[in-house]
GROMACS .gro file of C-alpha atoms in nm:
model
  368
    1MET     CA    1   9.430  21.304  30.037
    2ILE     CA    2   9.516  21.554  30.310
    3ALA     CA    3   9.709  21.866  30.229
    4THR     CA    4  10.078  21.848  30.313
    5THR     CA    5  10.212  22.084  30.579
    6GLU     CA    6  10.469  22.358  30.534
    7ALA     CA    7  10.683  22.234  30.824
    8ASP     CA    8  10.932  22.006  30.650
    9PRO     CA    9  10.848  22.002  30.278
   10TRP     CA   10  11.028  21.813  30.003
   11GLU     CA   11  10.984  21.729  29.637
   12CYS     CA   12  11.126  21.459  29.411
   13ASP     CA   13  11.106  21.349  29.051
   14MET     CA   14  10.977  21.012  28.933
   15LEU     CA   15  11.320  20.855  28.984
   16GLY     CA   16  11.322  20.960  29.350
   17ASN     CA   17  11.582  21.235  29.305
   18ILE     CA   18  11.518  21.516  29.552
   19THR     CA   19  11.451  21.838  29.364
   20TYR     CA   20  11.352  22.054  29.663
   21ALA     CA   21  11.381  22.031  30.041
   22GLY     CA   22  11.309  22.268  30.326
   23PRO     CA   23  11.575  22.340  30.590
   24GLY     CA   24  11.386  22.139  30.853
   25PHE     CA   25  11.371  21.834  30.629
   26ALA     CA   26  11.746  21.840  30.576
   27ALA     CA   27  11.818  21.900  30.944
   28HIS     CA   28  11.611  21.600  31.053
   29PHE     CA   29  11.835  21.374  30.848
   30GLY     CA   30  12.153  21.545  30.975
   31TYR     CA   31  12.251  21.710  30.648
   32GLU     CA   32  12.301  22.065  30.525
   33LEU     CA   33  12.039  22.196  30.287
   34ALA     CA   34  12.280  22.191  29.993
   35GLU     CA   35  12.371  21.829  30.068
   36ILE     CA   36  12.019  21.687  30.091
   37LYS     CA   37  11.937  21.807  29.740
   38GLN     CA   38  12.200  21.571  29.602
   39PHE     CA   39  12.028  21.264  29.745
   40ASN     CA   40  11.782  21.012  29.608
   41LEU     CA   41  11.504  20.888  29.836
   42ARG     CA   42  11.660  20.541  29.807
   43GLU     CA   43  11.953  20.672  30.013
   44LEU     CA   44  11.731  20.819  30.286
   45ILE     CA   45  11.478  20.539  30.337
   46HIS     CA   46  11.544  20.192  30.478
   47PRO     CA   47  11.569  19.939  30.189
   48LEU     CA   48  11.261  19.747  30.308
   49GLU     CA   49  11.063  20.070  30.334
   50TYR     CA   50  11.185  20.190  29.996
   51GLU     CA   51  11.040  19.876  29.839
   52ARG     CA   52  10.703  19.980  29.978
   53LEU     CA   53  10.751  20.336  29.853
   54THR     CA   54  10.814  20.217  29.499
   55GLU     CA   55  10.478  20.035  29.507
   56HIS     CA   56  10.306  20.369  29.573
   57VAL     CA   57  10.505  20.539  29.297
   58ALA     CA   58  10.426  20.263  29.048
   59ARG     CA   59  10.055  20.322  29.110
   60GLY     CA   60  10.092  20.698  29.055
   61VAL     CA   61   9.925  20.780  29.387
   62GLY     CA   62  10.031  20.962  29.701
   63TRP     CA   63  10.019  20.854  30.061
   64GLN     CA   64   9.865  20.995  30.374
   65GLY     CA   65  10.002  20.983  30.728
   66GLU     CA   66  10.222  20.680  30.662
   67ARG     CA   67  10.521  20.580  30.873
   68TRP     CA   68  10.858  20.524  30.708
   69ARG     CA   69  11.182  20.398  30.861
   70CYS     CA   70  11.458  20.631  30.741
   71LEU     CA   71  11.839  20.641  30.752
   72LEU     CA   72  12.015  20.939  30.913
   73SER     CA   73  12.358  21.079  30.833
   74ASP     CA   74  12.517  20.903  31.133
   75GLY     CA   75  12.396  20.563  31.013
   76SER     CA   76  12.115  20.532  31.268
   77GLU     CA   77  11.748  20.469  31.187
   78GLN     CA   78  11.449  20.685  31.271
   79TRP     CA   79  11.076  20.663  31.202
   80PHE     CA   80  10.905  20.949  31.018
   81MET     CA   81  10.539  21.026  30.958
   82GLY     CA   82  10.482  21.159  30.609
   83SER     CA   83  10.225  21.247  30.344
   84ALA     CA   84  10.262  21.325  29.976
   85VAL     CA   85  10.065  21.404  29.662
   86PRO     CA   86  10.165  21.356  29.296
   87LEU     CA   87  10.308  21.646  29.098
   88LEU     CA   88  10.141  21.670  28.757
   89GLY     CA   89  10.297  21.777  28.429
   90PRO     CA   90  10.135  21.990  28.158
   91ARG     CA   91   9.949  21.691  28.013
   92GLY     CA   92   9.827  21.570  28.351
   93GLN     CA   93  10.095  21.304  28.383
   94VAL     CA   94  10.265  21.233  28.717
   95VAL     CA   95  10.615  21.383  28.709
   96GLY     CA   96  10.708  21.357  29.075
   97TYR     CA   97  10.584  21.399  29.431
   98THR     CA   98  10.560  21.678  29.684
   99GLY     CA   99  10.516  21.608  30.050
  100SER     CA  100  10.616  21.669  30.408
  101ALA     CA  101  10.765  21.458  30.684
  102GLN     CA  102  10.806  21.481  31.059
  103PRO     CA  103  11.018  21.256  31.282
  104LEU     CA  104  10.825  21.045  31.530
  105GLY     CA  105  11.099  21.071  31.790
  106LYS     CA  106  11.446  20.923  31.802
  107SER     CA  107  11.558  20.637  32.028
  108THR     CA  108  11.218  20.601  32.192
  109GLU     CA  109  11.056  20.283  32.314
  110ASP     CA  110  10.775  20.326  32.061
  111GLU     CA  111  11.023  20.365  31.777
  112GLN     CA  112  11.194  20.039  31.872
  113ARG     CA  113  10.855  19.871  31.892
  114LEU     CA  114  10.770  19.987  31.540
  115THR     CA  115  11.106  19.867  31.410
  116ASP     CA  116  11.063  19.525  31.567
  117LEU     CA  117  10.705  19.503  31.441
  118ALA     CA  118  10.801  19.597  31.086
  119ASN     CA  119  11.083  19.340  31.087
  120GLU     CA  120  10.844  19.069  31.211
  121ILE     CA  121  10.592  19.147  30.939
  122TYR     CA  122  10.857  19.156  30.666
  123ALA     CA  123  10.982  18.817  30.789
  124ARG     CA  124  10.631  18.672  30.764
  125LEU     CA  125  10.588  18.815  30.417
  126GLU     CA  126  10.919  18.675  30.300
  127SER     CA  127  10.863  18.328  30.445
  128LEU     CA  128  10.488  18.315  30.367
  129HIS     CA  129  10.447  18.179  30.720
  130ILE     CA  130  10.074  18.256  30.717
  131LEU     CA  131   9.824  17.972  30.757
  132ALA     CA  132   9.488  17.986  30.580
  133VAL     CA  133   9.190  17.837  30.764
  134TYR     CA  134   8.826  17.825  30.659
  135GLN     CA  135   8.496  17.850  30.845
  136PRO     CA  136   8.171  17.704  30.703
  137ILE     CA  137   7.878  17.921  30.601
  138VAL     CA  138   7.548  17.733  30.584
  139SER     CA  139   7.195  17.793  30.463
  140VAL     CA  140   6.961  17.850  30.756
  141GLY     CA  141   6.674  17.694  30.564
  142THR     CA  142   6.844  17.364  30.475
  143GLY     CA  143   7.162  17.344  30.683
  144LYS     CA  144   7.359  17.279  30.364
  145LEU     CA  145   7.707  17.415  30.315
  146VAL     CA  146   7.696  17.718  30.081
  147GLY     CA  147   8.026  17.896  30.141
  148ALA     CA  148   8.346  17.930  30.342
  149GLU     CA  149   8.512  18.236  30.489
  150SER     CA  150   8.890  18.221  30.461
  151LEU     CA  151   9.085  18.354  30.757
  152SER     CA  152   9.453  18.395  30.836
  153ARG     CA  153   9.650  18.254  31.126
  154PHE     CA  154  10.009  18.326  31.225
  155PRO     CA  155  10.164  18.007  31.368
  156GLY     CA  156  10.416  18.045  31.648
  157SER     CA  157  10.293  18.390  31.750
  158ASP     CA  158  10.110  18.499  32.063
  159ARG     CA  159   9.971  18.796  31.871
  160SER     CA  160   9.614  18.756  31.746
  161PRO     CA  161   9.541  18.772  31.372
  162GLN     CA  162   9.364  19.106  31.423
  163ALA     CA  163   9.670  19.238  31.607
  164TRP     CA  164   9.891  19.139  31.312
  165PHE     CA  165   9.680  19.336  31.066
  166THR     CA  166   9.642  19.631  31.305
  167GLY     CA  167  10.019  19.633  31.356
  168ALA     CA  168  10.077  19.616  30.982
  169ALA     CA  169   9.860  19.926  30.943
  170GLU     CA  170  10.079  20.106  31.198
  171VAL     CA  171  10.390  20.054  30.988
  172GLY     CA  172  10.226  20.098  30.648
  173LEU     CA  173  10.219  19.728  30.555
  174GLN     CA  174   9.851  19.646  30.591
  175THR     CA  175   9.776  19.625  30.219
  176ARG     CA  176  10.082  19.416  30.152
  177LEU     CA  177   9.999  19.177  30.438
  178GLU     CA  178   9.636  19.152  30.326
  179LEU     CA  179   9.735  19.077  29.967
  180THR     CA  180   9.973  18.804  30.081
  181ALA     CA  181   9.703  18.660  30.307
  182VAL     CA  182   9.457  18.656  30.016
  183GLU     CA  183   9.709  18.467  29.801
  184GLN     CA  184   9.753  18.205  30.074
  185CYS     CA  185   9.378  18.173  30.126
  186LEU     CA  186   9.311  18.123  29.756
  187ALA     CA  187   9.585  17.860  29.727
  188GLY     CA  188   9.439  17.657  30.013
  189ALA     CA  189   9.080  17.695  29.895
  190THR     CA  190   9.141  17.465  29.598
  191ARG     CA  191   9.074  17.175  29.836
  192LEU     CA  192   8.730  17.302  29.935
  193PRO     CA  193   8.416  17.167  29.765
  194ASP     CA  194   8.394  17.329  29.422
  195ASP     CA  195   8.022  17.414  29.448
  196ILE     CA  196   8.056  17.664  29.735
  197TYR     CA  197   8.174  18.023  29.734
  198VAL     CA  198   8.494  18.142  29.900
  199SER     CA  199   8.499  18.468  30.093
  200VAL     CA  200   8.822  18.665  30.152
  201ASN     CA  201   8.869  18.969  30.374
  202VAL     CA  202   9.015  19.301  30.261
  203GLY     CA  203   9.016  19.653  30.399
  204PRO     CA  204   8.920  19.962  30.195
  205ASP     CA  205   9.283  20.050  30.111
  206THR     CA  206   9.348  19.702  29.973
  207LEU     CA  207   9.017  19.705  29.787
  208VAL     CA  208   9.124  20.006  29.577
  209ASP     CA  209   9.477  19.874  29.516
  210PRO     CA  210   9.496  19.752  29.152
  211THR     CA  211   9.719  19.465  29.265
  212LEU     CA  212   9.420  19.298  29.434
  213PHE     CA  213   9.248  19.221  29.105
  214ASP     CA  214   9.572  19.081  28.965
  215VAL     CA  215   9.602  18.853  29.269
  216LEU     CA  216   9.242  18.732  29.239
  217ARG     CA  217   9.263  18.679  28.864
  218ALA     CA  218   9.590  18.486  28.895
  219GLY     CA  219   9.451  18.267  29.175
  220PRO     CA  220   9.322  17.911  29.129
  221ILE     CA  221   8.961  17.987  29.227
  222PRO     CA  222   8.718  18.096  28.949
  223LEU     CA  223   8.619  18.460  28.996
  224HIS     CA  224   8.247  18.380  29.007
  225ARG     CA  225   8.306  18.179  29.326
  226LEU     CA  226   8.478  18.467  29.506
  227VAL     CA  227   8.326  18.708  29.755
  228LEU     CA  228   8.520  19.009  29.881
  229GLU     CA  229   8.434  19.091  30.242
  230ILE     CA  230   8.504  19.456  30.309
  231THR     CA  231   8.622  19.468  30.667
  232GLU     CA  232   8.583  19.819  30.799
  233HIS     CA  233   8.701  19.919  31.142
  234ALA     CA  234   8.793  20.260  31.001
  235ALA     CA  235   8.570  20.487  30.795
  236ILE     CA  236   8.596  20.497  30.417
  237THR     CA  237   8.707  20.848  30.328
  238ASP     CA  238   8.675  20.826  29.949
  239TYR     CA  239   8.370  20.640  29.819
  240VAL     CA  240   8.449  20.742  29.460
  241ASP     CA  241   8.758  20.519  29.446
  242VAL     CA  242   8.589  20.243  29.646
  243MET     CA  243   8.281  20.234  29.421
  244ARG     CA  244   8.498  20.237  29.109
  245ALA     CA  245   8.683  19.933  29.243
  246VAL     CA  246   8.362  19.758  29.351
  247GLU     CA  247   8.203  19.797  29.008
  248GLY     CA  248   8.518  19.661  28.844
  249PHE     CA  249   8.507  19.350  29.061
  250ARG     CA  250   8.138  19.302  28.990
  251ARG     CA  251   8.197  19.317  28.615
  252ALA     CA  252   8.445  19.034  28.661
  253GLY     CA  253   8.184  18.825  28.842
  254ILE     CA  254   8.314  18.879  29.196
  255ARG     CA  255   8.053  18.951  29.463
  256ILE     CA  256   8.082  19.200  29.749
  257ALA     CA  257   8.000  19.154  30.116
  258VAL     CA  258   7.997  19.411  30.396
  259ASP     CA  259   8.136  19.271  30.718
  260ASP     CA  260   8.042  19.370  31.075
  261ALA     CA  261   7.699  19.515  30.990
  262GLY     CA  262   7.562  19.676  31.304
  263ALA     CA  263   7.906  19.753  31.447
  264GLY     CA  264   8.180  20.010  31.391
  265TYR     CA  265   8.149  20.203  31.066
  266ALA     CA  266   7.930  19.946  30.888
  267SER     CA  267   7.622  20.167  30.909
  268PHE     CA  268   7.304  20.141  30.703
  269ARG     CA  269   7.419  20.437  30.494
  270HIS     CA  270   7.754  20.269  30.429
  271ILE     CA  271   7.577  19.947  30.325
  272HIS     CA  272   7.332  20.138  30.105
  273ARG     CA  273   7.615  20.307  29.918
  274LEU     CA  274   7.799  19.982  29.850
  275LYS     CA  275   7.485  19.778  29.773
  276PRO     CA  276   7.659  19.449  29.857
  277GLU     CA  277   7.535  19.111  29.745
  278LYS     CA  278   7.590  18.989  30.102
  279ILE     CA  279   7.556  19.159  30.442
  280LYS     CA  280   7.725  18.997  30.742
  281LEU     CA  281   7.546  19.063  31.070
  282ASP     CA  282   7.799  19.131  31.346
  283ARG     CA  283   7.830  18.899  31.646
  284THR     CA  284   7.740  19.188  31.879
  285LEU     CA  285   7.384  19.167  31.745
  286ILE     CA  286   7.376  18.789  31.777
  287ALA     CA  287   7.501  18.705  32.126
  288GLY     CA  288   7.197  18.648  32.351
  289LEU     CA  289   6.955  18.750  32.078
  290HIS     CA  290   6.707  18.480  32.184
  291GLU     CA  291   6.677  18.648  32.526
  292ASP     CA  292   6.688  19.015  32.421
  293PRO     CA  293   6.391  19.168  32.231
  294ALA     CA  294   6.594  19.480  32.147
  295LEU     CA  295   6.866  19.277  31.975
  296ARG     CA  296   6.601  19.083  31.783
  297ALA     CA  297   6.450  19.412  31.667
  298LEU     CA  298   6.790  19.535  31.545
  299ALA     CA  299   6.862  19.208  31.366
  300THR     CA  300   6.514  19.215  31.211
  301ALA     CA  301   6.582  19.566  31.080
  302VAL     CA  302   6.905  19.451  30.912
  303VAL     CA  303   6.727  19.151  30.756
  304SER     CA  304   6.447  19.373  30.626
  305PHE     CA  305   6.696  19.628  30.496
  306GLY     CA  306   6.893  19.355  30.318
  307ARG     CA  307   6.580  19.207  30.166
  308GLU     CA  308   6.480  19.545  30.021
  309MET     CA  309   6.826  19.578  29.862
  310GLY     CA  310   6.828  19.221  29.733
  311SER     CA  311   7.117  19.125  29.961
  312VAL     CA  312   7.169  18.791  30.134
  313VAL     CA  313   7.205  18.843  30.510
  314ILE     CA  314   7.454  18.620  30.694
  315ALA     CA  315   7.463  18.599  31.074
  316GLU     CA  316   7.813  18.564  31.220
  317GLY     CA  317   7.928  18.413  31.546
  318ILE     CA  318   7.638  18.177  31.618
  319GLU     CA  319   7.730  17.957  31.912
  320VAL     CA  320   7.407  17.805  32.044
  321MET     CA  321   7.098  17.661  31.879
  322GLU     CA  322   6.867  17.910  32.052
  323GLU     CA  323   7.037  18.196  31.870
  324LEU     CA  324   6.997  18.015  31.541
  325ARG     CA  325   6.628  17.945  31.596
  326SER     CA  326   6.561  18.312  31.672
  327LEU     CA  327   6.742  18.415  31.355
  328GLN     CA  328   6.549  18.157  31.156
  329LYS     CA  329   6.222  18.312  31.272
  330ILE     CA  330   6.321  18.662  31.156
  331GLY     CA  331   6.421  18.534  30.812
  332ILE     CA  332   6.801  18.525  30.819
  333ASP     CA  333   6.942  18.364  30.503
  334SER     CA  334   7.275  18.209  30.604
  335ALA     CA  335   7.486  18.165  30.914
  336GLN     CA  336   7.831  18.082  31.043
  337GLY     CA  337   7.982  18.032  31.386
  338TYR     CA  338   8.113  17.775  31.630
  339LEU     CA  339   7.775  17.601  31.624
  340PHE     CA  340   7.861  17.483  31.272
  341GLY     CA  341   8.236  17.457  31.301
  342ARG     CA  342   8.548  17.646  31.400
  343PRO     CA  343   8.789  17.779  31.136
  344THR     CA  344   8.996  17.484  31.018
  345ALA     CA  345   9.225  17.357  30.744
  346ASN     CA  346   9.122  16.999  30.814
  347TRP     CA  347   9.010  16.887  30.469
  348SER     CA  348   8.856  16.561  30.590
  349THR     CA  349   8.616  16.768  30.802
  350TRP     CA  350   8.513  16.970  30.497
  351ASN     CA  351   8.459  16.657  30.290
  352GLU     CA  352   8.248  16.504  30.566
  353TRP     CA  353   8.030  16.816  30.592
  354HIS     CA  354   7.983  16.821  30.218
  355GLN     CA  355   7.917  16.453  30.164
  356HIS     CA  356   7.659  16.418  30.440
  357GLY     CA  357   7.430  16.691  30.311
  358PRO     CA  358   7.246  16.903  30.570
  359LEU     CA  359   7.450  16.948  30.886
  360PHE     CA  360   7.144  16.906  31.110
  361ARG     CA  361   6.767  16.950  31.114
  362MET     CA  362   6.725  17.303  31.238
  363THR     CA  363   6.348  17.293  31.231
  364THR     CA  364   6.328  17.007  31.481
  365SER     CA  365   6.644  17.034  31.692
  366VAL     CA  366   6.503  17.285  31.939
  367PRO     CA  367   6.134  17.303  32.033
  368ASP     CA  368   5.948  17.632  32.003
   0.00000   0.00000   0.00000
């Protein structure tokens, strides 16, 4: 948690009643200092944003650099960037919050974009208009179906799934969107073969949110069939909380996978600290691997590293048989990609894959 600034400080009790505010904080909202102290945060924050704030408060944690849509004295809306930490009582209990907030700029094009984006995401959350699709994961040795990665799609939108989650992070809704997506993925996965595992994607912030375990436990898929893929396009800043969450999931029988190994922040050190049951080799180390000795060397290093840790290594994004054959030679365990099937919710396709055993004969399809 970053330290709050002295620019526009405020404090509130556990009910949201403001107990202290700096002159700048009051001025940003268009009130006198004496007036602002009579307010509750519910009266200063947009109702949809306040719902999100109460989720933080219920968990007894603060927030860092989050964006909130607030209500000004003239009835207009404005986006603020704020951070806060819990205030502790004499027995260590949370008795309130202290923080700071700065306006992002009033009546700007970016502010309108954020407002529109937040409204779009809230509409998706309310309507559950999120489609779950699944991509096969197969054993490289046998070609048999061993798992499925669940992914989210947003019908009727030109925005990519990644753009939806990135946008949700901009307006502080990433965890909520990820949790809703997980619920949808679990609900649809009941129609998958019951002898394969189901992998769902979560970011580090969602991983440490206690609500995630409640969602997984309440879902229709047995916990021992679940794999949590930690997607990390931003660095983990607090491994203590992450490792505490990871160990809790493991005790419940849920396995952990690190996504995007070899790209972004999914470094060897990161993987070593998490000690995942599964390591997913990023597509950037797969594309053209059969023609690039350097890529083969990198992939071989990940496979060797995974073997030493007792992790299953899964290659992502395989599109041609030549890539698969190269990965087979270096000892990759499992694979997924367009070569095996695109993400789909077509249940007849899944049943066909499952009923016909091995998808193909990898050892004879392409000559050495």
